Coordinates of C-alpha atoms in Angstrom, one line a residue:
Chain A
X1 CA -240.5 77.4 17.3
X2 CA -236.7 77.6 16.9
X3 CA -234.6 79.2 14.2
X4 CA -234.0 76.7 11.3
X5 CA -231.1 77.2 8.9
X6 CA -232.4 78.7 5.7
X7 CA -230.1 76.6 3.5
X8 CA -231.8 73.5 4.9
X9 CA -235.4 74.8 4.5
X10 CA -235.7 72.8 1.2
X11 CA -235.7 69.6 3.3
X12 CA -239.0 70.7 4.9
X13 CA -240.8 70.9 1.5
X14 CA -238.9 68.3 -0.6
X15 CA -241.0 65.4 0.8
X16 CA -244.1 67.0 -0.6
X17 CA -246.2 67.7 2.5
X18 CA -249.5 69.6 2.6
X19 CA -248.8 73.2 3.5
X20 CA -250.7 76.1 5.0
X21 CA -249.8 79.5 3.4
X22 CA -250.4 82.7 5.4
X23 CA -250.7 86.2 3.9
X24 CA -251.3 89.6 5.3
X25 CA -253.2 92.0 3.0
X26 CA -252.3 95.2 4.8
X27 CA -255.3 94.9 7.1
X28 CA -256.0 91.2 7.9
X29 CA -254.2 87.9 8.1
X30 CA -255.4 85.0 6.0
X31 CA -254.4 81.4 5.4
X32 CA -255.0 78.9 2.6
X33 CA -254.3 75.2 2.2
X34 CA -251.8 74.5 -0.6
X35 CA -250.8 71.0 -1.6
X36 CA -249.1 71.9 -4.9
X37 CA -245.6 73.1 -4.0
X38 CA -242.1 72.3 -5.3
X39 CA -238.5 73.0 -4.4
X40 CA -236.5 75.0 -7.0
X41 CA -233.1 75.3 -5.4
X42 CA -231.2 74.2 -2.3
X43 CA -230.8 77.9 -1.4
X44 CA -234.3 78.3 -0.3
X45 CA -236.1 78.8 -3.6
X46 CA -239.6 77.3 -4.0
X47 CA -242.7 77.3 -6.2
X48 CA -246.3 77.0 -5.3
X49 CA -249.3 76.7 -7.7
X50 CA -252.6 78.4 -7.3
X51 CA -254.6 81.1 -9.1
X52 CA -256.8 84.2 -8.9
X53 CA -259.9 82.2 -7.9
X54 CA -258.2 81.9 -4.5
X55 CA -258.9 84.9 -2.2
X56 CA -255.3 84.8 -0.9
X57 CA -254.0 85.3 -4.5
X58 CA -254.4 89.1 -4.4
X59 CA -252.6 89.5 -1.1
X60 CA -249.8 87.2 -2.3
X61 CA -249.4 89.2 -5.6
X62 CA -249.8 92.6 -4.0
X63 CA -247.7 92.3 -0.9
X64 CA -245.2 89.8 -2.4
X65 CA -244.8 88.0 0.9
X66 CA -246.2 84.9 2.6
X67 CA -245.3 82.2 5.1
X68 CA -245.3 78.6 4.1
X69 CA -246.1 76.4 7.1
X70 CA -246.2 72.6 7.4
X71 CA -249.0 71.3 9.5
X72 CA -248.9 68.0 11.3
X73 CA -251.2 65.1 10.8
X74 CA -253.3 65.9 13.9
X75 CA -254.2 69.2 12.2
X76 CA -256.0 67.4 9.3
X77 CA -259.5 68.7 10.0
X78 CA -258.2 72.2 10.3
X79 CA -256.2 71.8 7.1
X80 CA -259.3 70.6 5.2
X81 CA -261.6 73.2 6.9
X82 CA -259.2 76.0 5.8
X83 CA -259.5 74.8 2.3
X84 CA -263.3 74.8 2.4
X85 CA -263.9 78.4 3.4
X86 CA -262.7 81.8 2.1
X87 CA -260.9 84.7 3.8
X88 CA -263.3 86.9 1.9
X89 CA -266.0 86.3 4.5
X90 CA -264.3 84.2 7.2
X91 CA -261.6 84.9 9.9
X92 CA -260.0 81.5 9.6
X93 CA -257.8 82.1 12.6
X94 CA -260.8 82.6 14.8
X95 CA -262.9 79.9 13.2
X96 CA -260.2 77.2 13.6
X97 CA -258.6 78.6 16.8
X98 CA -255.3 78.8 15.0
X99 CA -252.5 80.4 17.1
X100 CA -250.2 82.7 15.2
X101 CA -247.2 84.7 16.1
X102 CA -245.2 87.5 14.5
X103 CA -242.7 86.6 11.8
X104 CA -239.3 88.3 11.7
X105 CA -239.1 89.4 8.1
X106 CA -242.6 89.4 6.6
X107 CA -246.0 90.7 7.7
X108 CA -247.7 87.3 7.2
X109 CA -247.9 85.4 10.5
X110 CA -246.2 82.2 11.6
X111 CA -248.5 79.3 12.6
X112 CA -247.5 78.2 16.1
X113 CA -248.9 74.6 16.0
X114 CA -247.1 73.7 12.7
X115 CA -244.0 71.6 12.3
X116 CA -242.2 74.4 10.6
X117 CA -242.7 77.8 9.0
X118 CA -240.8 79.4 6.1
X119 CA -241.0 83.2 5.7
X120 CA -241.0 83.9 2.0
X121 CA -240.8 86.8 -0.5
X122 CA -242.5 86.4 -3.9
X123 CA -239.8 86.5 -6.6
X124 CA -242.1 86.2 -9.6
X125 CA -245.7 85.3 -10.5
X126 CA -245.9 83.3 -13.7
X127 CA -249.6 84.0 -14.2
X128 CA -250.1 81.8 -17.3
X129 CA -249.4 78.7 -15.2
X130 CA -250.4 80.0 -11.8
X131 CA -246.9 79.4 -10.6
X132 CA -245.6 81.6 -7.7
X133 CA -241.8 81.6 -7.3
X134 CA -240.8 82.1 -3.7
X135 CA -237.5 82.9 -1.9
X136 CA -237.2 81.8 1.7
X137 CA -235.9 84.6 3.9
X138 CA -236.1 83.0 7.3
X139 CA -237.2 79.6 8.7
X140 CA -238.4 78.2 12.0
X141 CA -239.1 74.7 13.2
X142 CA -240.6 72.9 16.2
X143 CA -237.5 71.3 17.8
X144 CA -239.7 68.2 18.7
X145 CA -241.2 68.0 15.2
X146 CA -239.8 64.5 14.6
X147 CA -242.4 63.1 17.0
X148 CA -245.1 64.3 14.7
X149 CA -245.6 63.7 10.9
X150 CA -246.7 65.8 8.0
X151 CA -249.7 65.0 5.7
X152 CA -249.5 64.0 2.1
X153 CA -252.6 64.7 0.0
X154 CA -253.7 62.3 -2.6
X155 CA -256.0 64.8 -4.2
X156 CA -259.2 62.7 -4.0
X157 CA -260.1 63.7 -0.5
X158 CA -257.8 61.2 1.1
X159 CA -254.5 61.9 2.9
X160 CA -251.6 59.7 3.9
X161 CA -249.5 60.0 7.0
X162 CA -247.0 57.4 8.1
X163 CA -248.6 55.0 5.7
X164 CA -252.1 55.4 7.1
X165 CA -254.9 56.6 4.9
X166 CA -257.1 59.3 6.4
X167 CA -260.4 59.7 4.5
X168 CA -262.0 63.2 4.2
X169 CA -263.8 62.6 0.9
X170 CA -267.3 63.5 2.2
X171 CA -266.0 66.7 3.8
X172 CA -264.0 67.7 0.7
X173 CA -266.6 66.8 -1.9
X174 CA -267.5 70.4 -2.7
X175 CA -263.9 71.1 -3.7
X176 CA -263.0 68.0 -5.6
X177 CA -262.9 67.7 -9.4
X178 CA -265.6 65.3 -10.8
X179 CA -262.9 62.9 -12.1
X180 CA -262.2 61.7 -8.5
X181 CA -265.7 61.6 -7.1
Chain B
X1 CA -249.5 48.2 -16.2
X2 CA -253.1 49.2 -16.9
X3 CA -254.6 52.3 -18.4
X4 CA -255.1 55.0 -15.8
X5 CA -257.6 57.9 -16.4
X6 CA -255.6 61.0 -17.4
X7 CA -257.9 63.3 -15.4
X8 CA -256.9 61.4 -12.3
X9 CA -253.2 61.4 -13.0
X10 CA -252.7 64.4 -10.7
X11 CA -253.5 62.0 -7.7
X12 CA -250.3 60.1 -8.6
X13 CA -248.1 63.2 -8.1
X14 CA -250.0 65.3 -5.6
X15 CA -248.6 63.4 -2.6
X16 CA -245.1 64.4 -3.6
X17 CA -243.4 61.1 -4.4
X18 CA -239.9 60.7 -5.7
X19 CA -240.1 60.2 -9.5
X20 CA -238.0 58.7 -12.3
X21 CA -238.2 60.6 -15.5
X22 CA -237.4 58.9 -18.8
X23 CA -236.4 60.5 -22.0
X24 CA -235.4 59.3 -25.5
X25 CA -232.9 61.6 -27.3
X26 CA -233.6 60.1 -30.8
X27 CA -231.0 57.4 -30.3
X28 CA -231.0 56.2 -26.7
X29 CA -233.3 56.1 -23.7
X30 CA -232.2 57.7 -20.5
X31 CA -233.7 58.1 -17.0
X32 CA -233.1 60.6 -14.2
X33 CA -234.3 60.8 -10.6
X34 CA -236.4 63.9 -9.9
X35 CA -237.8 64.7 -6.5
X36 CA -238.9 68.3 -7.3
X37 CA -242.3 68.0 -9.0
X38 CA -245.7 69.8 -8.6
X39 CA -249.2 69.5 -9.9
X40 CA -250.4 72.6 -11.8
X41 CA -253.9 71.5 -12.8
X42 CA -256.4 68.7 -12.3
X43 CA -256.4 68.2 -16.1
X44 CA -253.0 66.6 -16.1
X45 CA -250.7 69.5 -16.0
X46 CA -247.5 69.3 -14.0
X47 CA -244.2 71.0 -13.4
X48 CA -240.7 69.6 -12.6
X49 CA -237.6 71.4 -11.7
X50 CA -234.1 70.6 -13.0
X51 CA -231.5 72.3 -15.2
X52 CA -228.9 72.1 -17.9
X53 CA -226.4 70.5 -15.6
X54 CA -228.6 67.4 -15.9
X55 CA -227.7 65.2 -19.0
X56 CA -231.4 64.5 -19.6
X57 CA -232.1 68.2 -19.9
X58 CA -231.2 68.4 -23.6
X59 CA -233.4 65.4 -24.5
X60 CA -236.2 66.9 -22.6
X61 CA -235.9 70.3 -24.2
X62 CA -235.2 69.0 -27.7
X63 CA -237.8 66.2 -28.0
X64 CA -240.3 67.9 -25.7
X65 CA -241.4 64.6 -24.4
X66 CA -240.8 62.4 -21.3
X67 CA -242.4 59.8 -19.0
X68 CA -242.8 60.6 -15.3
X69 CA -242.8 57.3 -13.4
X70 CA -243.4 56.7 -9.7
X71 CA -241.0 54.1 -8.2
X72 CA -242.0 52.0 -5.2
X73 CA -240.0 52.0 -1.9
X74 CA -238.3 48.6 -2.8
X75 CA -236.7 50.4 -5.7
X76 CA -234.8 52.9 -3.4
X77 CA -231.3 51.8 -4.2
X78 CA -232.0 51.9 -8.0
X79 CA -233.6 55.4 -7.5
X80 CA -230.5 56.6 -5.6
X81 CA -228.1 54.9 -8.0
X82 CA -229.8 56.5 -11.1
X83 CA -229.3 59.9 -9.5
X84 CA -225.6 59.2 -8.9
X85 CA -224.6 58.4 -12.5
X86 CA -225.1 60.1 -15.9
X87 CA -226.6 59.0 -19.1
X88 CA -223.6 60.7 -20.8
X89 CA -221.5 57.6 -20.1
X90 CA -223.8 55.1 -18.6
X91 CA -226.7 52.9 -19.9
X92 CA -228.7 53.1 -16.7
X93 CA -231.3 50.5 -17.9
X94 CA -228.5 48.0 -18.3
X95 CA -226.6 49.1 -15.1
X96 CA -229.7 48.8 -12.9
X97 CA -231.5 46.0 -14.8
X98 CA -234.5 48.3 -15.3
X99 CA -237.3 46.8 -17.5
X100 CA -239.0 49.3 -19.8
X101 CA -241.7 49.0 -22.4
X102 CA -243.0 51.1 -25.2
X103 CA -245.2 54.1 -24.4
X104 CA -248.2 54.8 -26.5
X105 CA -247.8 58.5 -27.3
X106 CA -244.2 59.4 -26.6
X107 CA -240.8 57.9 -27.5
X108 CA -239.6 57.8 -23.9
X109 CA -240.1 54.4 -22.4
X110 CA -242.4 53.3 -19.5
X111 CA -240.8 51.7 -16.5
X112 CA -242.4 48.3 -15.9
X113 CA -241.5 48.0 -12.2
X114 CA -243.0 51.4 -11.2
X115 CA -246.3 52.1 -9.4
X116 CA -247.4 54.3 -12.3
X117 CA -246.2 56.0 -15.5
X118 CA -247.4 59.3 -17.0
X119 CA -246.6 60.0 -20.6
X120 CA -246.0 63.8 -21.0
X121 CA -245.4 66.5 -23.5
X122 CA -243.3 69.5 -22.6
X123 CA -245.5 72.6 -22.8
X124 CA -242.9 75.1 -21.8
X125 CA -239.4 75.4 -20.4
X126 CA -239.0 78.3 -18.0
X127 CA -235.2 78.4 -18.2
X128 CA -234.7 81.2 -15.6
X129 CA -236.1 78.9 -12.8
X130 CA -235.4 75.5 -14.3
X131 CA -239.1 74.8 -14.4
X132 CA -240.4 72.4 -17.1
X133 CA -244.2 72.6 -17.6
X134 CA -245.6 69.2 -18.6
X135 CA -249.0 68.0 -20.0
X136 CA -249.9 64.4 -19.4
X137 CA -251.1 62.7 -22.6
X138 CA -251.6 59.1 -21.2
X139 CA -251.3 57.4 -17.9
X140 CA -250.8 53.8 -16.7
X141 CA -250.7 52.3 -13.3
X142 CA -250.0 48.9 -11.6
X143 CA -253.4 47.6 -10.6
X144 CA -251.8 46.2 -7.4
X145 CA -250.0 49.4 -6.6
X146 CA -251.8 49.9 -3.3
X147 CA -249.8 47.0 -1.8
X148 CA -246.6 49.0 -2.4
X149 CA -245.7 52.5 -1.3
X150 CA -243.9 55.4 -3.0
X151 CA -240.8 57.2 -1.6
X152 CA -240.6 60.7 -0.2
X153 CA -237.2 62.3 -0.3
X154 CA -236.2 64.6 2.6
X155 CA -233.3 66.0 0.6
X156 CA -230.5 65.2 3.1
X157 CA -229.9 61.6 1.8
X158 CA -232.8 60.1 3.8
X159 CA -236.2 59.0 2.5
X160 CA -239.5 58.3 4.1
X161 CA -242.0 55.5 3.2
X162 CA -245.0 54.6 5.4
X163 CA -243.4 56.6 8.2
X164 CA -240.1 54.6 8.1
X165 CA -236.9 56.5 7.6
X166 CA -234.5 54.9 5.1
X167 CA -231.0 56.3 5.3
X168 CA -228.8 56.6 2.2
X169 CA -226.7 59.5 3.3
X170 CA -223.4 57.8 2.8
X171 CA -224.3 56.7 -0.7
X172 CA -225.7 60.1 -1.7
X173 CA -222.9 62.2 -0.1
X174 CA -221.4 63.3 -3.5
X175 CA -224.7 64.8 -4.6
X176 CA -225.8 66.5 -1.4
X177 CA -225.4 70.3 -0.8
X178 CA -222.9 71.1 2.1
X179 CA -225.7 72.5 4.2
X180 CA -227.1 69.0 4.9
X181 CA -223.9 67.0 5.4

């Protein structure tokens, strides 16, 4: 993972990839799958959408730090698996054999296998809408990331990468809203 | 364009496609290119990010209505062109030969050539971050849309569709931040 210019970090999220968001609650690392993110500004300001039902929420709100990582398509089953269990009772790094390494400016870890990692501070939590406003403070990218592709979630248990549809509807069934079953 | 279930409209935006957002200011229709959007809820709640420098902003804030449309990859030059001129002095529908038709619940028009259209009401404008919270009130989709693909913007003047990179850096140069030139 190499240094990536912070003022170009928006180009990592602007295409709308699935992300993995790591936190550190003071004692343990955790990671969640987040597909709802948005760029807010070229100068490394982003938003993500989640809520208190998510175990990572407390760590995010209390520590006001996280890492937004962009997994590659080969990581699909890990990405889906992470979304299906909770840090409340599971060490997801162990369960999925996820390598992490120390970030420079936040306590949440970087994910070594991802295409890129953005270390972020929480600027504001807009609770009414579950919007977390983030400011990037450092970014890192795999120098060979262009040989791999990110994932785009459709939201019905299917994903698209390079125009190919990858179907994980059966696996994701417990987490999908009834409207898409 | 056929009726599309509103409680599945989030699946149109969750993959992170480039969008075209139409408004009607009481006198004229306008359209802007928006690549910064996010799903907030399965029940048709979304966010987009822009600001007062954008001529559509006033119409969005005053009328509290818009249509979020998802263009297909063949519309790339129209999508880029729309982002390079302003409704202040340009009728973009005429300039780009964009067909529109009447929406059911809002005054902003639907874009006939797009993969899908979501009629939206503005729930809240969070001015500090340029976040507009939207609620979908009706949705429509091209029944043959799976034969065409949406665009994903990288943010540096390139776009990705079905794994292919489409380069519009020269055309977009006036609108790009210096960090990506």
